[in-house]
C-alpha cells in the first residue's frame, strides 16, 4: 500500500505543476497586451516581467523533469514510468469526459 501511495504522490506532483507552467507562459502574452486594463501592476518593466516569467517556468519545468527522472536514477524505473503515464492517462480520461459532456450539452440545446 505504501508503494502505491508513493507512485500516486509522484504522479500528482507532475500533474499538478504542468498547469502552472501553462499559466506562467500565458502571462507573457497577457502582459504584452496593452488593451487589457490592469488595475494592479507589480512589475512596470515588460522585460523584467518576461525574464522572471521565463525563470519561473524553467524552474518549475526542471523540477518536474527531475522529479520524473530521479526514481529511474535510483533504480525505480516503474515509478518513472508511472510518473509519465499517469498524468497522460488521466488527461485522456478528462478529455473524453469533457467531449462527452459537450456532446450532451449540444444534444440538449
Short mmCIF file of N, CA and C in Angstrom, two decimals:
data_model
loop_
_atom_site.label_atom_id
_atom_site.label_comp_id
_atom_site.label_asym_id
_atom_site.label_seq_id
_atom_site.Cartn_x
_atom_site.Cartn_y
_atom_site.Cartn_z
N UNK A 1 0.82 -1.19 0.00
CA UNK A 1 0.00 0.00 0.00
C UNK A 1 0.87 1.25 0.00
N UNK A 2 1.99 1.20 0.71
CA UNK A 2 2.88 2.35 0.78
C UNK A 2 3.48 2.67 -0.59
N UNK A 3 3.83 1.63 -1.35
CA UNK A 3 4.40 1.85 -2.69
C UNK A 3 3.37 2.48 -3.63
N UNK A 4 2.12 2.03 -3.53
CA UNK A 4 1.05 2.62 -4.34
C UNK A 4 0.90 4.10 -4.00
N UNK A 5 0.93 4.43 -2.73
CA UNK A 5 0.81 5.83 -2.30
C UNK A 5 1.98 6.66 -2.83
N UNK A 6 3.19 6.11 -2.80
CA UNK A 6 4.36 6.83 -3.32
C UNK A 6 4.24 7.10 -4.81
N UNK A 7 3.73 6.12 -5.57
CA UNK A 7 3.53 6.30 -7.01
C UNK A 7 2.46 7.35 -7.25
N UNK A 8 1.40 7.30 -6.48
CA UNK A 8 0.31 8.28 -6.62
C UNK A 8 0.79 9.69 -6.32
N UNK A 9 1.62 9.84 -5.31
CA UNK A 9 2.18 11.16 -4.98
C UNK A 9 3.09 11.65 -6.10
N UNK A 10 3.89 10.75 -6.68
CA UNK A 10 4.77 11.14 -7.79
C UNK A 10 3.96 11.60 -8.99
N UNK A 11 2.87 10.88 -9.30
CA UNK A 11 2.00 11.29 -10.42
C UNK A 11 1.35 12.63 -10.13
N UNK A 12 0.94 12.84 -8.90
CA UNK A 12 0.28 14.09 -8.53
C UNK A 12 1.25 15.26 -8.61
N UNK A 13 2.49 15.06 -8.18
CA UNK A 13 3.48 16.13 -8.26
C UNK A 13 3.68 16.60 -9.69
N UNK A 14 3.73 15.66 -10.62
CA UNK A 14 3.91 16.00 -12.03
C UNK A 14 2.65 16.66 -12.57
N UNK A 15 1.51 16.05 -12.31
CA UNK A 15 0.25 16.54 -12.90
C UNK A 15 -0.15 17.91 -12.37
N UNK A 16 0.18 18.22 -11.14
CA UNK A 16 -0.27 19.49 -10.57
C UNK A 16 0.63 20.66 -10.93
N UNK A 17 1.84 20.40 -11.40
CA UNK A 17 2.73 21.51 -11.75
C UNK A 17 2.62 21.91 -13.22
N UNK A 18 2.13 21.03 -14.07
CA UNK A 18 2.02 21.33 -15.50
C UNK A 18 1.10 22.53 -15.75
N UNK A 19 -0.08 22.63 -15.13
CA UNK A 19 -0.91 23.83 -15.38
C UNK A 19 -0.23 25.14 -14.98
N UNK A 20 0.61 25.11 -13.95
CA UNK A 20 1.31 26.33 -13.56
C UNK A 20 2.30 26.76 -14.64
N UNK A 21 2.89 25.81 -15.33
CA UNK A 21 3.79 26.16 -16.43
C UNK A 21 3.01 26.83 -17.56
N UNK A 22 1.82 26.32 -17.87
CA UNK A 22 0.99 26.95 -18.91
C UNK A 22 0.57 28.36 -18.48
N UNK A 23 0.19 28.51 -17.23
CA UNK A 23 -0.21 29.84 -16.74
C UNK A 23 0.95 30.83 -16.78
N UNK A 24 2.11 30.39 -16.38
CA UNK A 24 3.27 31.28 -16.41
C UNK A 24 3.61 31.67 -17.85
N UNK A 25 3.52 30.72 -18.77
CA UNK A 25 3.77 31.03 -20.17
C UNK A 25 2.73 31.98 -20.75
N UNK A 26 1.48 31.80 -20.37
CA UNK A 26 0.41 32.67 -20.87
C UNK A 26 0.51 34.07 -20.28
N UNK A 27 1.14 34.20 -19.14
CA UNK A 27 1.27 35.51 -18.51
C UNK A 27 2.08 36.47 -19.37
N UNK A 28 3.03 35.93 -20.14
CA UNK A 28 3.84 36.78 -21.02
C UNK A 28 2.95 37.47 -22.05
N UNK A 29 2.07 36.71 -22.70
CA UNK A 29 1.19 37.34 -23.69
C UNK A 29 0.18 38.27 -23.03
N UNK A 30 -0.26 37.94 -21.83
CA UNK A 30 -1.17 38.83 -21.09
C UNK A 30 -0.48 40.15 -20.79
N UNK A 31 0.75 40.09 -20.37
CA UNK A 31 1.49 41.30 -20.00
C UNK A 31 1.77 42.17 -21.23
N UNK A 32 1.94 41.56 -22.39
CA UNK A 32 2.23 42.31 -23.61
C UNK A 32 1.02 43.06 -24.15
N UNK A 33 -0.17 42.62 -23.82
CA UNK A 33 -1.38 43.25 -24.36
C UNK A 33 -1.72 44.50 -23.56
N UNK A 34 -1.55 45.64 -24.20
CA UNK A 34 -1.79 46.91 -23.52
C UNK A 34 -3.27 47.26 -23.45
N UNK A 35 -4.10 46.66 -24.33
CA UNK A 35 -5.52 47.00 -24.33
C UNK A 35 -6.27 46.40 -23.14
N UNK A 36 -5.66 45.47 -22.44
CA UNK A 36 -6.28 44.89 -21.25
C UNK A 36 -5.98 45.80 -20.06
N UNK A 37 -7.03 46.21 -19.36
CA UNK A 37 -6.84 47.07 -18.18
C UNK A 37 -6.27 46.25 -17.03
N UNK A 38 -5.19 46.73 -16.49
CA UNK A 38 -4.53 46.06 -15.37
C UNK A 38 -4.50 47.03 -14.19
N UNK A 39 -5.48 46.95 -13.29
CA UNK A 39 -5.55 47.93 -12.20
C UNK A 39 -4.41 47.81 -11.19
N UNK A 40 -3.77 46.65 -11.12
CA UNK A 40 -2.68 46.45 -10.16
C UNK A 40 -1.50 45.86 -10.89
N UNK A 41 -0.37 46.55 -10.91
CA UNK A 41 0.82 46.10 -11.63
C UNK A 41 1.98 46.04 -10.65
N UNK A 42 2.62 44.88 -10.57
CA UNK A 42 3.76 44.71 -9.68
C UNK A 42 5.04 45.14 -10.39
N UNK A 43 5.25 44.59 -11.60
CA UNK A 43 6.45 44.91 -12.36
C UNK A 43 6.08 45.87 -13.48
N UNK A 44 6.68 47.03 -13.50
CA UNK A 44 6.38 48.04 -14.52
C UNK A 44 7.07 47.71 -15.84
N UNK A 45 8.24 47.12 -15.78
CA UNK A 45 9.02 46.82 -16.98
C UNK A 45 8.59 45.48 -17.57
N UNK A 46 8.28 45.49 -18.87
CA UNK A 46 7.89 44.24 -19.53
C UNK A 46 9.07 43.29 -19.64
N UNK A 47 10.27 43.84 -19.80
CA UNK A 47 11.46 43.00 -19.91
C UNK A 47 11.72 42.20 -18.64
N UNK A 48 11.60 42.86 -17.50
CA UNK A 48 11.79 42.18 -16.21
C UNK A 48 10.71 41.12 -16.02
N UNK A 49 9.48 41.46 -16.41
CA UNK A 49 8.38 40.51 -16.27
C UNK A 49 8.62 39.27 -17.12
N UNK A 50 9.03 39.47 -18.36
CA UNK A 50 9.28 38.33 -19.25
C UNK A 50 10.43 37.49 -18.71
N UNK A 51 11.50 38.13 -18.26
CA UNK A 51 12.64 37.40 -17.72
C UNK A 51 12.23 36.56 -16.52
N UNK A 52 11.52 37.16 -15.58
CA UNK A 52 11.11 36.43 -14.37
C UNK A 52 10.12 35.32 -14.70
N UNK A 53 9.25 35.55 -15.68
CA UNK A 53 8.31 34.51 -16.08
C UNK A 53 9.05 33.33 -16.69
N UNK A 54 10.05 33.60 -17.51
CA UNK A 54 10.85 32.52 -18.09
C UNK A 54 11.60 31.76 -17.00
N UNK A 55 12.13 32.48 -16.02
CA UNK A 55 12.83 31.84 -14.91
C UNK A 55 11.88 30.93 -14.13
N UNK A 56 10.70 31.42 -13.82
CA UNK A 56 9.72 30.62 -13.06
C UNK A 56 9.32 29.38 -13.86
N UNK A 57 9.04 29.55 -15.15
CA UNK A 57 8.64 28.42 -15.98
C UNK A 57 9.77 27.40 -16.07
N UNK A 58 11.00 27.86 -16.22
CA UNK A 58 12.14 26.95 -16.31
C UNK A 58 12.36 26.21 -15.00
N UNK A 59 12.26 26.90 -13.88
CA UNK A 59 12.46 26.24 -12.58
C UNK A 59 11.41 25.17 -12.35
N UNK A 60 10.15 25.49 -12.62
CA UNK A 60 9.08 24.50 -12.44
C UNK A 60 9.27 23.35 -13.43
N UNK A 61 9.66 23.66 -14.66
CA UNK A 61 9.88 22.61 -15.66
C UNK A 61 11.02 21.68 -15.27
N UNK A 62 12.15 22.25 -14.82
CA UNK A 62 13.27 21.41 -14.39
C UNK A 62 12.92 20.61 -13.14
N UNK A 63 12.18 21.19 -12.23
CA UNK A 63 11.75 20.44 -11.04
C UNK A 63 10.87 19.27 -11.45
N UNK A 64 10.00 19.52 -12.42
CA UNK A 64 9.14 18.46 -12.94
C UNK A 64 9.98 17.36 -13.59
N UNK A 65 10.90 17.77 -14.44
CA UNK A 65 11.76 16.81 -15.14
C UNK A 65 12.56 15.97 -14.15
N UNK A 66 13.17 16.62 -13.18
CA UNK A 66 13.98 15.88 -12.23
C UNK A 66 13.15 15.01 -11.29
N UNK A 67 11.93 15.42 -10.99
CA UNK A 67 11.08 14.55 -10.17
C UNK A 67 10.63 13.33 -10.96
N UNK A 68 10.67 13.41 -12.29
CA UNK A 68 10.34 12.25 -13.11
C UNK A 68 11.54 11.32 -13.24
N UNK A 69 12.73 11.88 -13.51
CA UNK A 69 13.88 11.01 -13.77
C UNK A 69 14.62 10.55 -12.51
N UNK A 70 14.40 11.21 -11.39
CA UNK A 70 15.11 10.84 -10.16
C UNK A 70 14.86 9.40 -9.74
N UNK A 71 13.63 8.89 -9.79
CA UNK A 71 13.44 7.48 -9.41
C UNK A 71 14.19 6.52 -10.33
N UNK A 72 14.27 6.84 -11.63
CA UNK A 72 14.99 5.96 -12.56
C UNK A 72 16.48 5.94 -12.25
N UNK A 73 17.02 7.07 -11.86
CA UNK A 73 18.43 7.13 -11.49
C UNK A 73 18.68 6.27 -10.25
N UNK A 74 17.72 6.27 -9.33
CA UNK A 74 17.83 5.45 -8.13
C UNK A 74 17.48 3.99 -8.34
N UNK A 75 17.07 3.61 -9.55
CA UNK A 75 16.77 2.22 -9.86
C UNK A 75 15.30 1.88 -9.90
N UNK A 76 14.42 2.82 -9.62
CA UNK A 76 12.98 2.56 -9.62
C UNK A 76 12.37 3.07 -10.93
N UNK A 77 12.57 2.28 -11.99
CA UNK A 77 12.10 2.67 -13.32
C UNK A 77 10.58 2.67 -13.38
N UNK A 78 9.95 1.78 -12.64
CA UNK A 78 8.48 1.71 -12.66
C UNK A 78 7.86 3.03 -12.17
N UNK A 79 8.44 3.62 -11.15
CA UNK A 79 7.92 4.89 -10.63
C UNK A 79 8.06 5.99 -11.68
N UNK A 80 9.16 5.98 -12.43
CA UNK A 80 9.35 6.96 -13.50
C UNK A 80 8.30 6.77 -14.59
N UNK A 81 8.06 5.53 -14.96
CA UNK A 81 7.06 5.24 -16.00
C UNK A 81 5.68 5.68 -15.52
N UNK A 82 5.35 5.39 -14.28
CA UNK A 82 4.05 5.81 -13.75
C UNK A 82 3.94 7.32 -13.65
N UNK A 83 5.04 7.99 -13.34
CA UNK A 83 5.03 9.45 -13.26
C UNK A 83 4.73 10.09 -14.61
N UNK A 84 5.12 9.42 -15.68
CA UNK A 84 4.83 9.91 -17.03
C UNK A 84 3.47 9.44 -17.50
N UNK A 85 3.20 8.15 -17.33
CA UNK A 85 1.97 7.56 -17.87
C UNK A 85 0.72 7.99 -17.11
N UNK A 86 0.84 8.20 -15.82
CA UNK A 86 -0.33 8.56 -15.02
C UNK A 86 -0.99 9.86 -15.45
N UNK A 87 -0.25 10.96 -15.51
CA UNK A 87 -0.88 12.21 -15.97
C UNK A 87 -1.40 12.13 -17.41
N UNK A 88 -0.70 11.40 -18.27
CA UNK A 88 -1.18 11.24 -19.65
C UNK A 88 -2.50 10.49 -19.65
N UNK A 89 -2.57 9.39 -18.90
CA UNK A 89 -3.80 8.60 -18.84
C UNK A 89 -4.96 9.43 -18.30
N UNK A 90 -4.73 10.13 -17.20
CA UNK A 90 -5.81 10.91 -16.61
C UNK A 90 -6.20 12.10 -17.48
N UNK A 91 -5.26 12.64 -18.24
CA UNK A 91 -5.61 13.70 -19.20
C UNK A 91 -6.51 13.17 -20.30
N UNK A 92 -6.21 11.98 -20.78
CA UNK A 92 -7.05 11.36 -21.81
C UNK A 92 -8.45 11.10 -21.26
N UNK A 93 -8.54 10.59 -20.04
CA UNK A 93 -9.85 10.36 -19.42
C UNK A 93 -10.60 11.68 -19.27
N UNK A 94 -9.92 12.73 -18.83
CA UNK A 94 -10.57 14.03 -18.66
C UNK A 94 -11.06 14.58 -19.99
N UNK A 95 -10.26 14.46 -21.04
CA UNK A 95 -10.68 14.93 -22.36
C UNK A 95 -11.88 14.14 -22.88
N UNK A 96 -11.89 12.84 -22.63
CA UNK A 96 -13.03 12.01 -23.06
C UNK A 96 -14.29 12.41 -22.31
N UNK A 97 -14.18 12.63 -21.01
CA UNK A 97 -15.35 13.05 -20.23
C UNK A 97 -15.85 14.42 -20.67
N UNK A 98 -14.93 15.33 -20.97
CA UNK A 98 -15.33 16.66 -21.41
C UNK A 98 -16.00 16.60 -22.79
N UNK A 99 -15.47 15.76 -23.68
CA UNK A 99 -16.09 15.61 -25.01
C UNK A 99 -17.49 15.03 -24.87
N UNK A 100 -17.65 14.09 -23.96
CA UNK A 100 -18.98 13.52 -23.72
C UNK A 100 -19.94 14.57 -23.17
N UNK A 101 -19.45 15.40 -22.27
CA UNK A 101 -20.26 16.48 -21.70
C UNK A 101 -20.68 17.46 -22.80
N UNK A 102 -19.74 17.86 -23.65
CA UNK A 102 -20.07 18.79 -24.74
C UNK A 102 -21.10 18.20 -25.68
N UNK A 103 -20.98 16.91 -25.96
CA UNK A 103 -21.94 16.24 -26.84
C UNK A 103 -23.33 16.25 -26.21
N UNK A 104 -23.41 15.99 -24.91
CA UNK A 104 -24.70 16.00 -24.22
C UNK A 104 -25.31 17.40 -24.16
N UNK A 105 -24.48 18.42 -23.99
CA UNK A 105 -24.98 19.80 -23.95
C UNK A 105 -25.52 20.21 -25.31
N UNK A 106 -24.82 19.84 -26.38
CA UNK A 106 -25.29 20.17 -27.73
C UNK A 106 -26.59 19.44 -28.05
N UNK A 107 -26.70 18.21 -27.56
CA UNK A 107 -27.90 17.42 -27.82
C UNK A 107 -29.11 18.03 -27.11
N UNK A 108 -28.89 18.57 -25.90
CA UNK A 108 -29.99 19.16 -25.14
C UNK A 108 -30.44 20.50 -25.71
N UNK A 109 -29.57 21.19 -26.42
CA UNK A 109 -29.93 22.51 -26.98
C UNK A 109 -30.51 22.37 -28.32
#
